[in-house]
């Protein structure tokens, strides 16, 4: 698929870069190919709402770049060794590998339900320990890192431009840093490349003492290994800007390697105006949220804010997004046949592209989508409808247009569930629901009875 062109000019995505501190025209390392590395989860518990936002945001970036004609390589790691994993393993007296394996399964299952495209590569920290040990040995030889009784630390005073992502000088950062108990560290900003193992902790062999790698080291090693020097975009939440990303970058600089060309940071999640609140009832994590609400409504909510703004999650906004989805589903069913044969309206797509090329202005893109839906509903214009459906697809909004694709035995089970419910045989209705879910369908109660769609 070649780059999309409108008129004689190829439009260019303008994207905010945290290092430049401005929106600038995005130019990939290689024309038509975009490489992205996003910091992935530490697998020790269920995904929280913030994870949901970050995954939808990366998914959006990836889908849009793909829609615009680029070949996108997306790599996201799994941190499968970390203090929190060890703490939980010790508290529950379970092998740490059990926890990481189970949490990783839960993670990908949840992200599938959210409609997130899986990364092409998911490197695990434990697969890269040898490379990390070699890197740290090199740093010690070059005298940019030093050993203490509990680990190996990078000396950030030896790194040019430390503070680029934190947006502060070394002096500013040092005066703002928390003074720690560790007196062996030369500066509070120096960070652990390696943690020496305490008794009973998992450990890998190293010349500077058996132990485990620090979190900041895995990402720099894996991203450069899989995407090469000077890869295009490094993504993460604004909470990772400093110290995590600063410290990843510091290690690339210390190796004299070029690192990410673009730093993409998204905003945080709030719950009804606060970090924690009772407004979402029992929703404590992403799994709970997807039990209570249509997972697609969460995507819609995220898309209606700019990716760099904080978002607020409240029950009423989730419900109004579910209502918007129901209208979009109806629209998709109405126009499924006509739109399939039509060419997407160029004016509508152009407006969508202008919004997205302006630092992924999804609120404007969503307004374009809803305007096109309204317009097509009013005029019956199949080209406008096709453009609306193409935009929804480019944004990863999966619409339930394919009612006809549900196989007859599934439709029969859904009908049987309605009969069981009418007869107040709720045990049988629940059993049929479980069967439908097990067969890979999302089951919803609609005004006309059980509605099913493929997950
Ligand atoms: Zn990272």
Short mmCIF file of C-alpha atoms and ligand atoms in Angstrom, two decimals:
data_model
loop_
_atom_site.label_atom_id
_atom_site.label_comp_id
_atom_site.label_asym_id
_atom_site.label_seq_id
_atom_site.Cartn_x
_atom_site.Cartn_y
_atom_site.Cartn_z
CA UNK A 1 0.00 0.00 0.00
CA UNK A 2 1.58 3.30 -1.09
CA UNK A 3 1.42 6.58 0.81
CA UNK A 4 -1.99 8.20 0.56
CA UNK A 5 -1.98 11.41 -1.36
CA UNK A 6 -4.66 14.04 -1.46
CA UNK A 7 -4.43 16.43 -4.39
CA UNK A 8 -0.82 16.95 -5.34
CA UNK A 9 0.58 17.13 -1.83
CA UNK A 10 1.39 14.25 0.46
CA UNK A 11 0.36 15.35 3.93
CA UNK A 12 2.74 14.86 6.80
CA UNK A 13 1.90 13.80 10.29
CA UNK A 14 2.90 16.47 12.80
CA UNK A 15 3.66 14.94 16.15
CA UNK A 16 4.71 16.32 19.52
CA UNK A 17 8.18 15.26 20.60
CA UNK A 18 9.08 15.52 24.28
CA UNK A 19 12.78 16.03 23.52
CA UNK A 20 12.16 18.91 21.07
CA UNK A 21 9.34 20.16 23.30
CA UNK A 22 7.27 21.01 20.23
CA UNK A 23 5.09 19.58 17.49
CA UNK A 24 7.21 18.90 14.41
CA UNK A 25 6.75 17.15 11.04
CA UNK A 26 7.40 13.47 11.63
CA UNK A 27 10.01 11.95 9.34
CA UNK A 28 10.71 8.26 9.67
CA UNK A 29 14.25 6.89 9.43
CA UNK A 30 13.25 5.13 6.24
CA UNK A 31 10.49 6.46 3.99
CA UNK A 32 7.27 4.47 4.41
CA UNK A 33 8.58 2.42 7.35
CA UNK A 34 7.97 3.31 10.98
CA UNK A 35 9.55 1.58 13.98
CA UNK A 36 7.96 2.02 17.40
CA UNK A 37 9.03 0.81 20.81
CA UNK A 38 6.57 1.12 23.69
CA UNK A 39 7.32 0.25 27.30
CA UNK A 40 5.15 -2.73 28.17
CA UNK A 41 3.76 -4.07 31.42
CA UNK A 42 5.48 -5.45 34.49
CA UNK A 43 3.52 -8.67 34.84
CA UNK A 44 2.62 -9.01 38.52
CA UNK A 45 -1.10 -8.12 38.64
CA UNK A 46 -4.16 -7.37 36.49
CA UNK A 47 -3.97 -4.49 34.00
CA UNK A 48 -5.27 -1.22 35.43
CA UNK A 49 -7.21 1.54 33.69
CA UNK A 50 -4.02 3.45 32.88
CA UNK A 51 -2.74 0.40 31.00
CA UNK A 52 -5.95 0.40 28.99
CA UNK A 53 -5.36 3.98 27.97
CA UNK A 54 -1.75 3.48 27.04
CA UNK A 55 -2.53 0.43 24.92
CA UNK A 56 -5.40 2.17 23.08
CA UNK A 57 -3.13 5.19 22.48
CA UNK A 58 -0.28 3.12 20.99
CA UNK A 59 -2.84 1.14 18.99
CA UNK A 60 -4.21 4.40 17.60
CA UNK A 61 -0.75 5.67 16.62
CA UNK A 62 0.05 2.37 14.98
CA UNK A 63 -3.27 2.03 13.13
CA UNK A 64 -3.18 5.61 11.88
CA UNK A 65 0.37 5.33 10.57
CA UNK A 66 -0.62 2.07 8.87
CA UNK A 67 -3.77 3.61 7.40
CA UNK A 68 -1.62 6.48 6.06
CA UNK A 69 0.40 3.95 4.06
CA UNK A 70 3.32 3.08 6.33
CA UNK A 71 4.72 -0.31 7.16
CA UNK A 72 4.78 -0.17 10.98
CA UNK A 73 6.90 -2.37 13.24
CA UNK A 74 5.68 -2.24 16.81
CA UNK A 75 7.74 -3.74 19.63
CA UNK A 76 6.62 -3.76 23.25
CA UNK A 77 8.40 -5.54 26.07
CA UNK A 78 7.27 -7.66 28.98
CA UNK A 79 9.07 -6.94 32.26
CA UNK A 80 9.10 -10.40 33.77
CA UNK A 81 11.61 -9.82 36.55
CA UNK A 82 11.19 -6.97 39.00
CA UNK A 83 10.96 -6.19 42.73
CA UNK A 84 7.15 -6.25 42.66
CA UNK A 85 7.08 -9.70 41.07
CA UNK A 86 9.50 -11.03 43.69
CA UNK A 87 7.47 -9.44 46.50
CA UNK A 88 4.27 -11.06 45.31
CA UNK A 89 5.94 -14.44 44.78
CA UNK A 90 7.35 -14.34 48.31
CA UNK A 91 4.06 -13.18 49.85
CA UNK A 92 2.13 -15.98 48.12
CA UNK A 93 4.90 -18.56 48.36
CA UNK A 94 4.67 -19.26 44.63
CA UNK A 95 7.38 -19.49 41.99
CA UNK A 96 7.78 -16.06 40.36
CA UNK A 97 7.54 -17.66 36.90
CA UNK A 98 3.97 -18.77 37.71
CA UNK A 99 2.97 -15.20 38.44
CA UNK A 100 4.57 -13.72 35.33
CA UNK A 101 3.21 -16.43 32.99
CA UNK A 102 -0.33 -16.09 34.33
CA UNK A 103 -0.31 -12.28 34.36
CA UNK A 104 0.99 -12.18 30.80
CA UNK A 105 -1.88 -14.41 29.64
CA UNK A 106 -4.39 -12.21 31.45
CA UNK A 107 -2.79 -9.12 29.91
CA UNK A 108 -3.04 -10.27 26.30
CA UNK A 109 -6.52 -11.65 26.78
CA UNK A 110 -7.63 -8.26 28.13
CA UNK A 111 -5.91 -6.38 25.29
CA UNK A 112 -7.54 -8.66 22.70
CA UNK A 113 -10.92 -7.75 24.19
CA UNK A 114 -10.00 -4.06 23.94
CA UNK A 115 -9.27 -4.55 20.23
CA UNK A 116 -5.54 -3.88 20.56
CA UNK A 117 -3.37 -5.24 17.75
CA UNK A 118 -0.69 -7.45 19.28
CA UNK A 119 2.92 -6.24 18.95
CA UNK A 120 4.96 -7.96 16.24
CA UNK A 121 7.56 -8.63 18.92
CA UNK A 122 7.28 -8.89 22.70
CA UNK A 123 10.77 -9.31 24.13
CA UNK A 124 10.99 -10.47 27.73
CA UNK A 125 13.58 -9.03 30.10
CA UNK A 126 14.68 -12.51 31.16
CA UNK A 127 15.57 -13.35 27.54
CA UNK A 128 18.07 -10.49 27.41
CA UNK A 129 20.06 -10.89 30.62
CA UNK A 130 23.33 -11.88 28.88
CA UNK A 131 23.19 -8.79 26.65
CA UNK A 132 22.47 -6.60 29.66
CA UNK A 133 25.38 -8.08 31.64
CA UNK A 134 27.72 -7.41 28.69
CA UNK A 135 26.50 -3.82 28.42
CA UNK A 136 27.03 -3.20 32.14
CA UNK A 137 30.53 -4.73 32.00
CA UNK A 138 31.35 -2.29 29.21
CA UNK A 139 30.07 0.63 31.26
CA UNK A 140 32.29 -0.39 34.20
CA UNK A 141 35.32 -0.64 31.87
CA UNK A 142 34.52 2.80 30.42
CA UNK A 143 34.12 4.18 33.96
CA UNK A 144 30.58 5.45 33.41
CA UNK A 145 29.24 2.91 35.91
CA UNK A 146 30.42 1.84 39.36
CA UNK A 147 29.80 -1.06 41.68
CA UNK A 148 28.42 -0.77 45.20
CA UNK A 149 27.63 -3.42 47.79
CA UNK A 150 24.05 -3.76 46.46
CA UNK A 151 24.50 -3.31 42.73
CA UNK A 152 25.95 -1.42 39.79
CA UNK A 153 24.96 2.21 39.10
CA UNK A 154 25.29 4.51 36.14
CA UNK A 155 27.09 7.75 36.92
CA UNK A 156 24.76 10.25 35.26
CA UNK A 157 27.27 13.11 35.56
CA UNK A 158 29.20 11.37 32.76
CA UNK A 159 26.24 11.47 30.36
CA UNK A 160 25.95 14.42 27.97
CA UNK A 161 22.59 16.13 28.03
CA UNK A 162 21.17 14.24 31.02
CA UNK A 163 17.83 15.96 31.72
CA UNK A 164 16.75 16.29 28.06
CA UNK A 165 13.43 14.51 28.70
CA UNK A 166 13.03 15.68 32.28
CA UNK A 167 13.36 19.22 30.91
CA UNK A 168 15.84 20.21 33.59
CA UNK A 169 19.57 20.59 34.06
CA UNK A 170 21.60 18.12 36.09
CA UNK A 171 21.79 20.72 38.89
CA UNK A 172 18.00 21.28 38.87
CA UNK A 173 17.36 17.56 38.96
CA UNK A 174 19.93 16.94 41.67
CA UNK A 175 18.51 19.60 43.96
CA UNK A 176 14.99 18.21 43.41
CA UNK A 177 15.96 14.57 43.94
CA UNK A 178 14.96 12.68 47.00
CA UNK A 179 17.93 11.99 49.24
CA UNK A 180 18.20 8.26 49.71
CA UNK A 181 19.68 6.14 52.43
CA UNK A 182 22.12 4.59 49.97
CA UNK A 183 25.32 6.43 50.85
CA UNK A 184 27.37 4.48 48.35
CA UNK A 185 25.68 6.24 45.45
CA UNK A 186 27.70 9.18 44.16
CA UNK A 187 24.56 11.14 43.29
CA UNK A 188 20.88 10.58 44.13
CA UNK A 189 20.25 10.62 40.35
CA UNK A 190 22.53 7.65 39.66
CA UNK A 191 20.39 4.63 38.94
CA UNK A 192 20.70 0.86 39.27
CA UNK A 193 21.76 -1.04 36.16
CA UNK A 194 22.01 -4.22 38.21
CA UNK A 195 20.68 -5.30 41.58
CA UNK A 196 22.67 -7.86 43.49
CA UNK A 197 20.51 -10.72 44.74
CA UNK A 198 19.58 -11.05 48.39
CA UNK A 199 19.17 -14.58 49.76
CA UNK A 200 16.18 -16.35 48.22
CA UNK A 201 15.88 -13.97 45.27
CA UNK A 202 16.15 -15.07 41.64
CA UNK A 203 19.63 -14.37 40.30
CA UNK A 204 21.61 -14.52 37.07
CA UNK A 205 25.39 -14.85 37.04
CA UNK A 206 27.56 -11.76 36.46
CA UNK A 207 31.22 -10.88 37.01
CA UNK A 208 30.12 -7.99 39.26
CA UNK A 209 27.90 -10.17 41.46
CA UNK A 210 24.92 -12.43 40.75
CA UNK A 211 21.63 -10.61 40.60
CA UNK A 212 19.07 -9.16 38.22
CA UNK A 213 18.95 -6.31 35.73
CA UNK A 214 17.39 -2.93 36.47
CA UNK A 215 14.24 -1.95 34.64
CA UNK A 216 15.83 0.98 32.78
CA UNK A 217 18.43 -1.32 31.23
CA UNK A 218 16.09 -3.84 29.62
CA UNK A 219 14.30 -1.32 27.39
CA UNK A 220 17.43 0.27 25.95
CA UNK A 221 18.96 -3.12 25.13
CA UNK A 222 15.81 -4.65 23.63
CA UNK A 223 14.72 -1.62 21.61
CA UNK A 224 18.10 -1.16 19.93
CA UNK A 225 18.49 -4.90 19.37
CA UNK A 226 15.10 -5.29 17.67
CA UNK A 227 14.67 -1.91 15.95
CA UNK A 228 18.25 -0.73 15.47
CA UNK A 229 19.91 2.56 16.32
CA UNK A 230 17.95 5.71 15.60
CA UNK A 231 14.60 3.94 15.53
CA UNK A 232 11.62 6.19 15.02
CA UNK A 233 9.36 6.49 18.05
CA UNK A 234 9.72 5.60 21.71
CA UNK A 235 6.32 5.65 23.41
CA UNK A 236 5.19 5.66 27.00
CA UNK A 237 3.03 7.44 29.56
CA UNK A 238 4.07 10.88 30.79
CA UNK A 239 4.88 9.19 34.12
CA UNK A 240 7.75 7.37 32.36
CA UNK A 241 9.32 10.52 30.93
CA UNK A 242 11.50 10.84 34.01
CA UNK A 243 13.30 8.91 35.31
CA UNK A 244 12.62 5.80 33.19
CA UNK A 245 13.02 7.24 29.69
CA UNK A 246 15.71 9.67 30.75
CA UNK A 247 17.67 6.73 32.11
CA UNK A 248 17.11 4.58 29.02
CA UNK A 249 18.40 7.44 26.91
CA UNK A 250 21.38 7.95 29.24
CA UNK A 251 22.49 4.38 28.58
CA UNK A 252 22.24 4.84 24.80
CA UNK A 253 24.32 8.03 25.07
CA UNK A 254 26.85 6.22 27.29
CA UNK A 255 27.24 3.61 24.50
CA UNK A 256 27.63 6.36 21.87
CA UNK A 257 24.54 5.02 20.12
CA UNK A 258 21.74 7.07 18.65
CA UNK A 259 18.39 6.30 20.25
CA UNK A 260 14.76 7.16 19.54
CA UNK A 261 14.15 10.04 17.12
CA UNK A 262 10.76 10.84 18.62
CA UNK A 263 9.55 10.67 22.22
CA UNK A 264 5.80 10.14 22.36
CA UNK A 265 4.18 10.57 25.79
CA UNK A 266 0.51 10.33 26.59
CA UNK A 267 -1.51 11.73 29.51
CA UNK A 268 -2.74 9.91 32.58
CA UNK A 269 -6.09 8.50 33.69
CA UNK A 270 -8.25 9.98 36.38
CA UNK A 271 -11.41 8.49 37.78
CA UNK A 272 -14.20 11.02 37.99
CA UNK A 273 -11.84 13.90 38.66
CA UNK A 274 -9.72 12.07 41.17
CA UNK A 275 -7.06 9.43 41.10
CA UNK A 276 -9.27 7.13 43.16
CA UNK A 277 -12.98 7.39 43.75
CA UNK A 278 -16.01 5.29 44.39
CA UNK A 279 -17.84 6.63 41.35
CA UNK A 280 -17.10 3.54 39.26
CA UNK A 281 -18.40 1.20 41.92
CA UNK A 282 -16.47 -2.03 41.98
CA UNK A 283 -14.33 -1.18 38.98
CA UNK A 284 -10.81 -1.43 40.31
CA UNK A 285 -8.99 -2.48 37.16
CA UNK A 286 -9.39 -2.90 33.43
CA UNK A 287 -10.89 -6.40 33.74
CA UNK A 288 -13.65 -5.07 36.00
CA UNK A 289 -14.30 -2.17 33.64
CA UNK A 290 -14.75 -4.54 30.69
CA UNK A 291 -17.17 -6.66 32.70
CA UNK A 292 -19.38 -3.67 33.43
CA UNK A 293 -19.09 -1.76 30.14
CA UNK A 294 -18.62 -2.52 26.45
CA UNK A 295 -14.80 -2.45 26.01
CA UNK A 296 -15.32 -0.43 22.82
CA UNK A 297 -16.90 2.37 24.88
CA UNK A 298 -13.58 2.75 26.70
CA UNK A 299 -11.81 3.25 23.36
CA UNK A 300 -14.42 5.82 22.35
CA UNK A 301 -13.94 7.69 25.61
CA UNK A 302 -10.16 7.73 25.13
CA UNK A 303 -10.48 8.94 21.52
CA UNK A 304 -12.65 11.86 22.57
CA UNK A 305 -9.76 13.40 24.51
CA UNK A 306 -6.42 14.45 23.05
CA UNK A 307 -3.78 11.82 23.82
CA UNK A 308 -1.63 14.28 25.77
CA UNK A 309 -4.50 15.41 28.04
CA UNK A 310 -5.53 13.61 31.19
CA UNK A 311 -8.77 11.65 30.82
CA UNK A 312 -11.51 11.26 33.32
CA UNK A 313 -13.42 7.98 33.55
CA UNK A 314 -16.88 8.18 35.05
CA UNK A 315 -19.93 5.96 34.81
CA UNK A 316 -22.09 8.51 32.97
CA UNK A 317 -19.48 9.14 30.27
CA UNK A 318 -19.00 5.38 29.79
CA UNK A 319 -22.78 4.97 29.44
CA UNK A 320 -23.08 7.82 26.93
CA UNK A 321 -20.29 6.26 24.87
CA UNK A 322 -22.16 2.95 24.92
CA UNK A 323 -25.19 4.78 23.56
CA UNK A 324 -23.02 6.36 20.84
CA UNK A 325 -21.72 2.90 19.96
CA UNK A 326 -25.23 1.52 19.62
CA UNK A 327 -25.95 4.27 17.07
CA UNK A 328 -22.71 3.50 15.23
CA UNK A 329 -23.53 -0.23 15.18
CA UNK A 330 -26.94 0.49 13.71
CA UNK A 331 -25.35 2.77 11.14
CA UNK A 332 -22.80 0.10 10.19
CA UNK A 333 -25.55 -2.49 9.72
CA UNK A 334 -27.67 -0.10 7.66
CA UNK A 335 -24.87 0.78 5.26
CA UNK A 336 -22.86 -2.47 5.28
CA UNK A 337 -23.90 -3.50 1.77
CA UNK A 338 -24.09 -0.10 0.03
CA UNK A 339 -20.83 1.20 1.54
CA UNK A 340 -18.96 -1.95 0.54
CA UNK A 341 -19.46 -1.07 -3.13
CA UNK A 342 -18.74 2.67 -2.73
CA UNK A 343 -15.52 4.69 -2.79
CA UNK A 344 -14.96 6.64 0.44
CA UNK A 345 -15.82 10.31 0.08
CA UNK A 346 -12.51 12.17 -0.38
CA UNK A 347 -13.64 15.35 1.37
CA UNK A 348 -14.56 13.45 4.52
CA UNK A 349 -11.31 11.47 4.51
CA UNK A 350 -9.33 14.66 3.90
CA UNK A 351 -10.91 16.27 6.95
CA UNK A 352 -10.12 13.17 9.02
CA UNK A 353 -6.53 13.21 7.84
CA UNK A 354 -6.09 16.90 8.58
CA UNK A 355 -7.29 16.28 12.15
CA UNK A 356 -5.03 13.30 12.69
CA UNK A 357 -1.99 14.92 11.09
CA UNK A 358 -2.36 17.71 13.64
CA UNK A 359 -0.69 15.76 16.47
CA UNK A 360 -3.39 13.06 16.41
CA UNK A 361 -6.31 15.37 17.14
CA UNK A 362 -8.76 12.55 17.84
CA UNK A 363 -11.53 14.82 19.23
CA UNK A 364 -11.65 16.50 15.79
CA UNK A 365 -11.40 13.10 14.06
CA UNK A 366 -14.34 11.81 16.12
CA UNK A 367 -16.35 14.92 15.23
CA UNK A 368 -15.63 14.16 11.55
CA UNK A 369 -16.84 10.60 12.04
CA UNK A 370 -20.07 11.61 13.79
CA UNK A 371 -20.77 14.35 11.23
CA UNK A 372 -20.33 11.86 8.39
CA UNK A 373 -22.66 9.39 10.11
CA UNK A 374 -25.30 12.08 10.56
CA UNK A 375 -24.89 13.22 6.96
CA UNK A 376 -25.13 9.69 5.52
CA UNK A 377 -28.12 8.85 7.68
CA UNK A 378 -29.87 11.94 6.36
CA UNK A 379 -28.93 11.72 2.67
CA UNK A 380 -28.27 8.00 2.24
CA UNK A 381 -24.98 8.88 0.51
CA UNK A 382 -23.04 5.59 0.28
CA UNK A 383 -19.67 7.35 -0.31
CA UNK A 384 -20.00 9.37 2.87
CA UNK A 385 -21.07 6.20 4.72
CA UNK A 386 -18.05 4.36 3.33
CA UNK A 387 -15.76 7.17 4.55
CA UNK A 388 -17.34 7.01 8.03
CA UNK A 389 -16.80 3.25 8.19
CA UNK A 390 -13.23 3.63 6.96
CA UNK A 391 -12.52 6.22 9.68
CA UNK A 392 -14.01 3.98 12.38
CA UNK A 393 -11.81 1.15 11.14
CA UNK A 394 -8.69 3.36 11.05
CA UNK A 395 -9.37 4.34 14.67
CA UNK A 396 -9.80 0.71 15.69
CA UNK A 397 -13.52 1.07 16.46
CA UNK A 398 -14.92 -2.32 15.59
CA UNK A 399 -18.55 -1.99 14.61
CA UNK A 400 -21.07 -4.81 14.77
CA UNK A 401 -21.97 -4.71 11.10
CA UNK A 402 -21.56 -8.39 10.54
CA UNK A 403 -24.70 -9.76 12.15
CA UNK A 404 -25.09 -12.01 9.11
CA UNK A 405 -21.72 -13.61 9.82
CA UNK A 406 -22.90 -15.23 13.04
CA UNK A 407 -23.22 -18.94 12.23
CA UNK A 408 -26.70 -20.48 12.56
CA UNK A 409 -25.81 -22.62 15.60
CA UNK A 410 -24.67 -19.48 17.45
CA UNK A 411 -27.84 -17.59 16.47
CA UNK A 412 -29.84 -20.60 17.70
CA UNK A 413 -28.03 -20.56 21.07
CA UNK A 414 -28.78 -16.83 21.41
CA UNK A 415 -32.46 -17.50 20.63
CA UNK A 416 -32.52 -20.40 23.12
CA UNK A 417 -31.11 -18.06 25.76
CA UNK A 418 -33.95 -15.61 25.10
CA UNK A 419 -36.49 -18.44 25.46
CA UNK A 420 -34.86 -19.56 28.73
CA UNK A 421 -34.97 -16.01 30.06
CA UNK A 422 -38.62 -15.62 29.04
CA UNK A 423 -39.34 -18.84 30.96
CA UNK A 424 -37.33 -17.46 33.92
CA UNK A 425 -34.92 -20.38 33.67
CA UNK A 426 -31.95 -18.21 34.53
CA UNK A 427 -29.59 -21.11 35.21
CA UNK A 428 -30.14 -22.34 31.64
CA UNK A 429 -29.81 -18.76 30.30
CA UNK A 430 -26.49 -18.36 32.12
CA UNK A 431 -25.27 -21.71 30.85
CA UNK A 432 -26.04 -20.69 27.25
CA UNK A 433 -24.36 -17.35 27.80
CA UNK A 434 -21.21 -19.10 29.04
CA UNK A 435 -21.27 -21.36 25.98
CA UNK A 436 -21.48 -18.35 23.66
CA UNK A 437 -18.62 -16.61 25.46
CA UNK A 438 -16.56 -19.80 25.33
CA UNK A 439 -17.22 -19.96 21.59
CA UNK A 440 -15.62 -16.51 21.24
CA UNK A 441 -18.64 -14.20 21.23
CA UNK A 442 -19.44 -11.02 23.11
CA UNK A 443 -22.95 -11.40 24.53
CA UNK A 444 -25.05 -8.32 25.18
CA UNK A 445 -28.63 -7.74 26.23
CA UNK A 446 -30.35 -5.49 23.77
CA UNK A 447 -33.94 -4.28 23.50
CA UNK A 448 -34.61 -7.05 20.98
CA UNK A 449 -33.02 -9.80 23.08
CA UNK A 450 -29.59 -11.44 23.15
CA UNK A 451 -27.17 -9.74 20.77
CA UNK A 452 -23.97 -11.59 19.89
CA UNK A 453 -20.93 -10.50 17.96
CA UNK A 454 -17.60 -12.17 17.33
CA UNK A 455 -14.86 -10.99 19.65
ZN1 LIG B 1 10.87 1.19 29.06
#
